[in-house]
Short mmCIF file of C-alpha atoms and ligand atoms in Angstrom, two decimals:
data_model
loop_
_atom_site.label_atom_id
_atom_site.label_comp_id
_atom_site.label_asym_id
_atom_site.label_seq_id
_atom_site.Cartn_x
_atom_site.Cartn_y
_atom_site.Cartn_z
CA MET A 1 -51.38 117.29 -61.77
CA THR A 2 -51.00 113.44 -60.69
CA LYS A 3 -51.30 112.52 -56.89
CA SER A 4 -48.77 110.35 -55.17
CA ILE A 5 -51.25 107.47 -54.56
CA PRO A 6 -50.36 105.26 -51.59
CA ARG A 7 -48.37 101.88 -52.43
CA TYR A 8 -51.22 99.47 -51.66
CA LEU A 9 -53.19 101.47 -54.43
CA THR A 10 -50.55 100.56 -57.23
CA GLY A 11 -50.92 97.23 -56.19
CA VAL A 12 -53.39 95.99 -58.76
CA ALA A 13 -52.45 96.77 -62.34
CA THR A 14 -55.07 97.53 -65.01
CA LEU A 15 -58.70 96.76 -63.75
CA ALA A 16 -61.17 95.51 -66.30
CA ILE A 17 -64.02 97.23 -66.10
CA ILE A 18 -67.10 97.11 -68.27
CA VAL A 19 -68.54 100.28 -69.90
CA SER A 20 -72.47 100.05 -71.23
CA ALA A 21 -75.37 101.95 -71.82
CA CYS A 22 -74.88 104.46 -74.56
CA SER A 23 -71.24 104.89 -74.89
CA SER A 24 -69.48 102.06 -76.85
CA ALA A 25 -68.45 99.04 -75.01
CA ALA A 26 -64.80 98.80 -73.73
CA THR A 27 -63.13 96.52 -71.31
CA THR A 28 -59.72 98.30 -69.76
CA ALA A 29 -59.59 100.84 -67.14
CA PRO A 30 -58.98 104.85 -68.21
CA ALA A 31 -55.57 105.67 -67.80
CA ALA A 32 -55.37 108.28 -65.04
CA THR A 33 -55.02 112.14 -66.28
CA THR A 34 -55.17 115.36 -65.36
CA ALA A 35 -57.58 116.77 -63.00
CA PRO A 36 -61.29 115.79 -63.59
CA ALA A 37 -64.25 117.78 -64.49
CA GLN A 38 -66.32 119.67 -61.69
CA PRO A 39 -69.51 117.46 -62.14
CA THR A 40 -71.74 118.19 -58.91
CA GLN A 41 -73.26 121.69 -58.14
CA ALA A 42 -69.98 123.28 -58.67
CA ALA A 43 -71.12 123.39 -62.49
CA ALA A 44 -73.44 126.06 -61.65
CA GLY A 45 -76.69 126.42 -63.77
CA LYS A 46 -76.14 123.08 -65.26
CA THR A 47 -79.33 120.81 -64.89
CA TYR A 48 -77.69 117.26 -65.12
CA ASP A 49 -79.83 114.48 -66.75
CA TYR A 50 -79.72 110.61 -66.95
CA LYS A 51 -77.69 110.85 -69.96
CA ASP A 52 -75.06 112.91 -68.42
CA MET A 53 -74.71 110.73 -65.61
CA VAL A 54 -71.43 108.30 -65.99
CA VAL A 55 -71.50 106.05 -62.88
CA GLY A 56 -68.59 104.08 -61.72
CA PHE A 57 -69.88 101.02 -59.89
CA ILE A 58 -68.21 98.58 -57.74
CA GLN A 59 -69.46 95.54 -57.00
CA THR A 60 -68.31 93.18 -54.49
CA GLY A 61 -67.94 90.53 -56.71
CA SER A 62 -70.45 87.45 -58.20
CA GLU A 63 -71.00 85.39 -54.74
CA SER A 64 -74.68 84.74 -54.52
CA GLY A 65 -78.34 84.82 -56.71
CA TRP A 66 -78.84 87.84 -54.48
CA ARG A 67 -75.74 89.39 -56.00
CA ALA A 68 -76.38 88.42 -59.29
CA ALA A 69 -80.06 89.91 -59.00
CA ASN A 70 -78.19 93.20 -57.59
CA THR A 71 -76.04 93.56 -60.82
CA ALA A 72 -78.72 92.88 -63.01
CA SER A 73 -80.79 95.85 -61.63
CA PHE A 74 -78.48 98.18 -62.27
CA LYS A 75 -77.11 96.94 -66.11
CA GLU A 76 -80.81 97.04 -67.01
CA ALA A 77 -81.86 100.38 -65.09
CA ALA A 78 -78.79 102.31 -66.89
CA THR A 79 -79.84 100.99 -70.18
CA THR A 80 -83.37 101.93 -69.23
CA LYS A 81 -82.73 105.46 -68.08
CA GLY A 82 -79.64 106.23 -70.53
CA VAL A 83 -76.79 106.28 -68.04
CA THR A 84 -73.56 105.33 -69.16
CA LEU A 85 -72.31 102.71 -66.41
CA LYS A 86 -68.59 101.38 -66.16
CA PHE A 87 -68.97 98.30 -63.89
CA TYR A 88 -66.28 96.84 -61.95
CA ASP A 89 -66.41 93.01 -60.36
CA ALA A 90 -63.82 93.14 -57.63
CA GLN A 91 -64.24 89.37 -57.28
CA ASN A 92 -64.80 89.91 -53.34
CA LYS A 93 -61.38 91.68 -52.82
CA LEU A 94 -61.36 94.64 -50.56
CA GLU A 95 -58.09 95.73 -52.25
CA ASN A 96 -59.46 95.59 -55.71
CA GLN A 97 -62.34 97.67 -54.75
CA VAL A 98 -59.78 100.34 -53.70
CA SER A 99 -57.97 100.29 -56.77
CA ALA A 100 -60.79 100.79 -58.88
CA PHE A 101 -62.27 103.66 -56.41
CA HIS A 102 -58.79 105.32 -57.06
CA GLN A 103 -59.36 104.64 -60.90
CA PHE A 104 -62.83 105.76 -61.05
CA ASN A 105 -61.68 109.23 -59.10
CA GLN A 106 -59.10 109.76 -61.81
CA ASP A 107 -61.28 109.22 -64.68
CA PRO A 108 -62.58 112.51 -65.79
CA SER A 109 -65.46 111.26 -67.38
CA VAL A 110 -66.70 109.63 -64.20
CA ASN A 111 -69.06 112.00 -61.99
CA VAL A 112 -70.88 109.26 -59.63
CA ILE A 113 -69.24 106.18 -57.81
CA VAL A 114 -71.74 103.71 -56.69
CA LEU A 115 -69.69 101.01 -54.16
CA ALA A 116 -71.34 97.81 -52.84
CA ALA A 117 -68.92 97.56 -49.91
CA ILE A 118 -67.31 94.28 -49.27
CA ASP A 119 -65.95 95.67 -45.62
CA VAL A 120 -67.01 98.28 -43.58
CA THR A 121 -63.53 99.96 -43.02
CA GLY A 122 -60.89 100.65 -45.63
CA TYR A 123 -62.44 103.45 -47.78
CA ASP A 124 -61.38 106.71 -46.15
CA GLU A 125 -58.61 107.47 -48.39
CA VAL A 126 -60.26 107.04 -51.70
CA LEU A 127 -63.38 108.55 -50.16
CA LYS A 128 -61.58 111.75 -49.34
CA GLU A 129 -59.85 111.49 -52.82
CA ALA A 130 -63.46 111.36 -54.46
CA GLN A 131 -64.51 114.54 -52.49
CA ALA A 132 -61.39 116.17 -53.97
CA ASN A 133 -62.35 115.22 -57.12
CA HIS A 134 -65.87 116.19 -56.75
CA LYS A 135 -67.24 112.52 -57.35
CA LEU A 136 -70.87 112.26 -56.10
CA VAL A 137 -70.46 108.64 -54.09
CA VAL A 138 -73.60 106.63 -53.32
CA LEU A 139 -73.15 103.37 -51.21
CA GLU A 140 -75.58 100.81 -51.98
CA ASP A 141 -76.60 97.53 -50.58
CA ARG A 142 -73.88 97.74 -47.56
CA ARG A 143 -73.31 100.25 -45.16
CA ILE A 144 -69.34 101.56 -44.04
CA ASP A 145 -67.86 103.03 -40.68
CA ALA A 146 -66.85 106.33 -42.56
CA ASP A 147 -67.94 109.79 -41.69
CA GLN A 148 -71.45 110.49 -43.33
CA SER A 149 -69.72 113.62 -44.97
CA LEU A 150 -67.74 111.68 -47.11
CA TYR A 151 -70.83 110.09 -49.06
CA TYR A 152 -74.04 111.40 -50.57
CA THR A 153 -76.40 108.69 -49.28
CA TYR A 154 -76.74 104.85 -48.64
CA ILE A 155 -79.69 102.75 -49.89
CA GLY A 156 -79.62 99.44 -48.48
CA SER A 157 -81.44 97.02 -45.85
CA ASP A 158 -81.92 97.28 -42.31
CA PHE A 159 -79.61 94.17 -41.78
CA ILE A 160 -80.25 94.61 -37.91
CA GLU A 161 -83.95 94.32 -38.32
CA GLU A 162 -83.54 91.23 -40.55
CA GLY A 163 -81.78 89.86 -37.63
CA HIS A 164 -84.54 90.69 -35.35
CA LYS A 165 -87.10 88.80 -37.76
CA SER A 166 -84.78 85.88 -38.28
CA ALA A 167 -84.83 85.51 -34.34
CA ALA A 168 -88.47 86.02 -33.96
CA ALA A 169 -89.08 83.54 -37.08
CA MET A 170 -86.58 80.77 -35.19
CA CYS A 171 -88.43 81.35 -31.65
CA ASP A 172 -91.67 80.55 -33.29
CA LEU A 173 -90.50 77.59 -35.00
CA LEU A 174 -89.06 76.52 -31.54
CA LYS A 175 -91.69 77.41 -29.26
CA ASP A 176 -92.60 73.85 -28.92
CA SER A 177 -89.04 72.60 -28.17
CA ALA A 178 -87.61 72.13 -24.90
CA LYS A 179 -83.98 72.52 -26.46
CA LYS A 180 -83.13 76.04 -28.54
CA ASN A 181 -79.37 75.21 -29.45
CA VAL A 182 -78.91 77.09 -32.91
CA VAL A 183 -75.95 77.18 -35.00
CA GLU A 184 -75.01 79.90 -37.05
CA ILE A 185 -73.69 80.00 -40.52
CA SER A 186 -72.79 83.60 -40.68
CA GLY A 187 -71.56 85.85 -44.08
CA ALA A 188 -68.18 87.02 -45.28
CA VAL A 189 -66.19 88.50 -42.23
CA GLY A 190 -66.20 92.24 -42.22
CA ALA A 191 -69.23 92.66 -44.29
CA SER A 192 -71.91 94.94 -42.40
CA ALA A 193 -74.71 92.58 -43.86
CA ALA A 194 -72.97 89.84 -41.56
CA ILE A 195 -72.08 92.12 -38.63
CA ASP A 196 -75.71 93.35 -38.31
CA ARG A 197 -77.58 90.21 -38.99
CA ALA A 198 -75.61 88.76 -36.28
CA LYS A 199 -76.03 91.64 -34.16
CA GLY A 200 -79.82 91.79 -34.84
CA PHE A 201 -80.37 87.98 -34.20
CA ARG A 202 -78.57 88.30 -30.73
CA GLU A 203 -80.48 90.98 -29.69
CA LYS A 204 -83.76 89.04 -30.05
CA MET A 205 -82.52 85.87 -29.35
CA GLY A 206 -83.15 85.77 -25.41
CA ASP A 207 -86.88 86.76 -26.05
CA CYS A 208 -87.39 82.75 -26.31
CA GLY A 209 -84.11 81.43 -24.30
CA ILE A 210 -82.20 80.79 -27.91
CA THR A 211 -78.59 79.61 -27.40
CA ILE A 212 -76.18 80.05 -30.36
CA THR A 213 -73.75 77.16 -29.75
CA ALA A 214 -71.72 77.62 -32.80
CA THR A 215 -70.74 80.08 -35.39
CA GLN A 216 -68.89 80.16 -38.47
CA THR A 217 -68.49 81.96 -41.88
CA GLY A 218 -70.00 79.98 -44.67
CA ASN A 219 -68.81 82.98 -47.25
CA TRP A 220 -72.30 83.38 -48.99
CA GLY A 221 -71.44 80.08 -50.58
CA VAL A 222 -73.05 76.72 -50.84
CA PRO A 223 -70.17 74.22 -50.73
CA GLU A 224 -68.52 76.14 -47.56
CA SER A 225 -71.80 76.20 -45.94
CA LYS A 226 -72.00 72.79 -46.43
CA ALA A 227 -68.64 71.58 -45.07
CA VAL A 228 -69.16 74.14 -41.77
CA MET A 229 -72.57 72.60 -41.34
CA GLU A 230 -70.74 68.61 -41.87
CA ALA A 231 -68.48 70.12 -39.19
CA PHE A 232 -71.14 71.07 -36.61
CA LEU A 233 -72.79 67.67 -37.23
CA LYS A 234 -69.60 66.04 -36.20
CA GLN A 235 -69.25 67.89 -33.28
CA THR A 236 -72.87 67.20 -32.14
CA HIS A 237 -76.50 66.29 -33.32
CA ASP A 238 -77.86 68.48 -30.40
CA ILE A 239 -79.08 71.01 -32.87
CA GLN A 240 -82.44 72.24 -33.24
CA GLY A 241 -81.97 75.06 -35.62
CA VAL A 242 -79.79 77.01 -38.36
CA PHE A 243 -79.54 80.78 -38.68
CA ALA A 244 -77.71 81.05 -42.17
CA HIS A 245 -77.06 84.56 -43.27
CA ASN A 246 -78.22 84.02 -46.84
CA ASP A 247 -80.30 81.34 -49.03
CA GLU A 248 -76.78 79.46 -50.43
CA GLU A 249 -75.62 79.07 -46.83
CA ALA A 250 -79.02 77.69 -45.85
CA ILE A 251 -79.02 75.09 -48.74
CA GLY A 252 -75.32 73.93 -47.86
CA ALA A 253 -76.53 73.37 -44.34
CA ILE A 254 -79.74 71.51 -45.87
CA GLN A 255 -77.21 69.46 -47.95
CA ALA A 256 -75.37 68.30 -45.14
CA ILE A 257 -78.15 67.86 -42.96
CA LYS A 258 -79.54 65.34 -45.16
CA GLU A 259 -76.56 63.40 -45.94
CA ALA A 260 -76.30 63.09 -41.83
CA GLY A 261 -79.68 61.00 -42.21
CA LEU A 262 -81.84 64.02 -40.71
CA LYS A 263 -84.77 66.07 -42.14
CA PRO A 264 -84.22 69.65 -42.79
CA GLY A 265 -86.88 71.65 -41.99
CA VAL A 266 -88.06 69.08 -39.25
CA ASP A 267 -85.56 67.76 -37.35
CA ILE A 268 -83.58 70.85 -37.59
CA LYS A 269 -85.11 74.03 -38.33
CA ILE A 270 -83.83 76.32 -40.97
CA ILE A 271 -83.79 79.94 -41.70
CA GLY A 272 -82.06 81.67 -44.51
CA LEU A 273 -82.10 85.01 -45.88
CA ASP A 274 -82.52 87.04 -49.24
CA ALA A 275 -85.54 85.12 -50.37
CA THR A 276 -84.28 84.43 -53.59
CA ALA A 277 -85.37 81.87 -56.18
CA ASN A 278 -83.29 79.06 -54.98
CA GLY A 279 -84.59 80.07 -51.26
CA PHE A 280 -88.60 79.86 -52.35
CA LYS A 281 -87.34 76.37 -53.63
CA ALA A 282 -86.32 75.21 -50.51
CA LEU A 283 -89.28 76.75 -48.64
CA ILE A 284 -91.73 75.23 -50.97
CA ALA A 285 -90.08 71.60 -50.56
CA GLY A 286 -90.65 72.33 -46.82
CA GLU A 287 -86.24 71.96 -46.39
CA MET A 288 -86.50 75.58 -45.16
CA ASN A 289 -88.97 77.04 -43.00
CA ALA A 290 -88.41 80.65 -42.82
CA ASP A 291 -86.59 83.22 -45.50
CA ILE A 292 -86.39 86.57 -44.81
CA GLU A 293 -86.50 89.00 -47.53
CA CYS A 294 -83.59 91.65 -48.58
CA ASN A 295 -83.94 93.14 -51.92
CA PRO A 296 -81.65 93.58 -54.34
CA LEU A 297 -83.33 95.55 -56.88
CA LEU A 298 -81.57 98.93 -55.65
CA ALA A 299 -80.63 100.36 -59.12
CA ASP A 300 -83.68 102.82 -59.77
CA GLN A 301 -83.55 104.36 -56.50
CA VAL A 302 -79.51 104.69 -56.66
CA TYR A 303 -79.88 106.32 -59.89
CA GLU A 304 -82.72 108.80 -58.82
CA ALA A 305 -80.48 109.65 -55.75
CA ALA A 306 -77.50 110.27 -57.49
CA LEU A 307 -79.41 112.62 -60.01
CA LYS A 308 -80.73 114.50 -57.11
CA GLY A 309 -76.99 114.51 -55.69
CA LEU A 310 -75.67 115.84 -59.23
CA ASN A 311 -78.38 118.65 -59.36
CA GLY A 312 -77.32 119.90 -55.71
CA ASP A 313 -80.35 118.42 -53.98
CA THR A 314 -79.33 118.56 -50.15
CA SER A 315 -82.40 116.99 -48.71
CA MET A 316 -81.62 113.42 -49.20
CA PRO A 317 -81.22 111.48 -45.98
CA LYS A 318 -78.06 109.65 -45.60
CA TRP A 319 -79.76 106.51 -45.21
CA VAL A 320 -82.80 105.06 -47.64
CA PRO A 321 -83.79 101.52 -45.77
CA SER A 322 -85.48 99.07 -48.36
CA ASN A 323 -88.92 97.84 -47.95
CA GLU A 324 -88.87 94.07 -47.37
CA GLY A 325 -90.74 91.21 -46.17
CA GLN A 326 -90.37 87.38 -45.14
CA PHE A 327 -91.66 84.13 -46.28
CA PHE A 328 -92.56 81.02 -44.41
CA ALA A 329 -92.91 77.51 -45.53
CA ALA A 330 -95.93 77.11 -43.28
CA GLN A 331 -97.64 79.68 -46.26
CA GLY A 332 -97.88 76.46 -48.05
CA LYS A 333 -96.66 75.18 -51.76
CA ASP A 334 -99.61 76.69 -54.01
CA ALA A 335 -99.50 80.09 -52.22
CA LEU A 336 -95.36 80.17 -52.25
CA GLU A 337 -95.65 79.07 -56.06
CA GLU A 338 -97.61 81.95 -56.71
CA ILE A 339 -95.63 84.35 -55.19
CA LEU A 340 -92.58 83.11 -56.78
CA LYS A 341 -93.94 83.47 -59.92
CA THR A 342 -94.38 86.95 -59.23
CA ARG A 343 -90.81 87.72 -58.27
CA LYS A 344 -87.70 89.09 -60.57
CA TYR A 345 -84.97 87.02 -58.57
O1 GYE B 1 -77.47 88.72 -48.35
C1 GYE B 1 -75.83 87.42 -49.94
C2 GYE B 1 -74.84 88.71 -50.58
O2 GYE B 1 -75.25 92.36 -48.82
C3 GYE B 1 -77.27 91.82 -48.65
O3 GYE B 1 -74.77 89.60 -49.92
C4 GYE B 1 -75.87 91.35 -49.24
C5 GYE B 1 -75.62 90.16 -48.99
C6 GYE B 1 -76.75 88.77 -49.56
O4 GYE B 1 -73.34 87.99 -51.15
O5 GYE B 1 -76.48 86.80 -50.77
#
């Protein structure tokens, strides 16, 4: 039974999907075939184990250190648990994610689909298709604006809370500054991480009278964020702080500030997000003042949740927020170097 697939779903030709763990390596998408097996609770009496789990994993792309750590956690945990992982890198294109999702829906071997959503919308059709094909869907990293009945659970950070923490940290950094003009280098437009961090920061910035005087996306990357900060500095040097939505964006801003003859972390306070190794190095150098952690190591929680779902567990909450901390240059070089030694990303 071949379904008529919407035009935009046929746009992208065969997708490159990397298969790993206990099945032999292959690199091309499985062809769409007849109606898939019925994995979840429908398979009465069957108790699933990790070796029965075939996961179609739809990653955003490879845009940052955080993303690399997130991808590595899924590949490593799949090998450790014996999960068959079909990994797809969407190169940060929504249409690629939707096409891969459709292909996994049509793949009879896949019983779990994990999505790290590039955007908050655009997945309803393939989510409904997954439900019709008895695929268990787990969201990781980023939330989406879809009916919760269309996915099993979401495991990811409270990005609004990260925005709150960022504003509180900036308020503290600017407590002795008469002026509190802050520029924002935001994440990719449409990403829940960017939308919610921006919202959280704005909810708390009024506590100390911070004003966001300029905002623009740096698309999670160093070079683009450097160019954004150069443009901000061309406009004015009356900037007391930078709120960057991830470490790469903060590092781009730091480079531009230095090239403008100013001292990052001193003349202009810098806050980053993720707390990756590169973020720590900027903290240790005193060029970044605060780094709000966002945990990329989500694979174990996601696979555990998926196994519960395959075995019919209906007690799983719809959102499992990650546990996260924050780090400050003020903690001192030695202390931060000790912490850095203990971190996996
Ligand atoms: O902050 C950024 C990555 O979704 C939390 O995406 C993630 C964000 C992270 O590109 O570095």
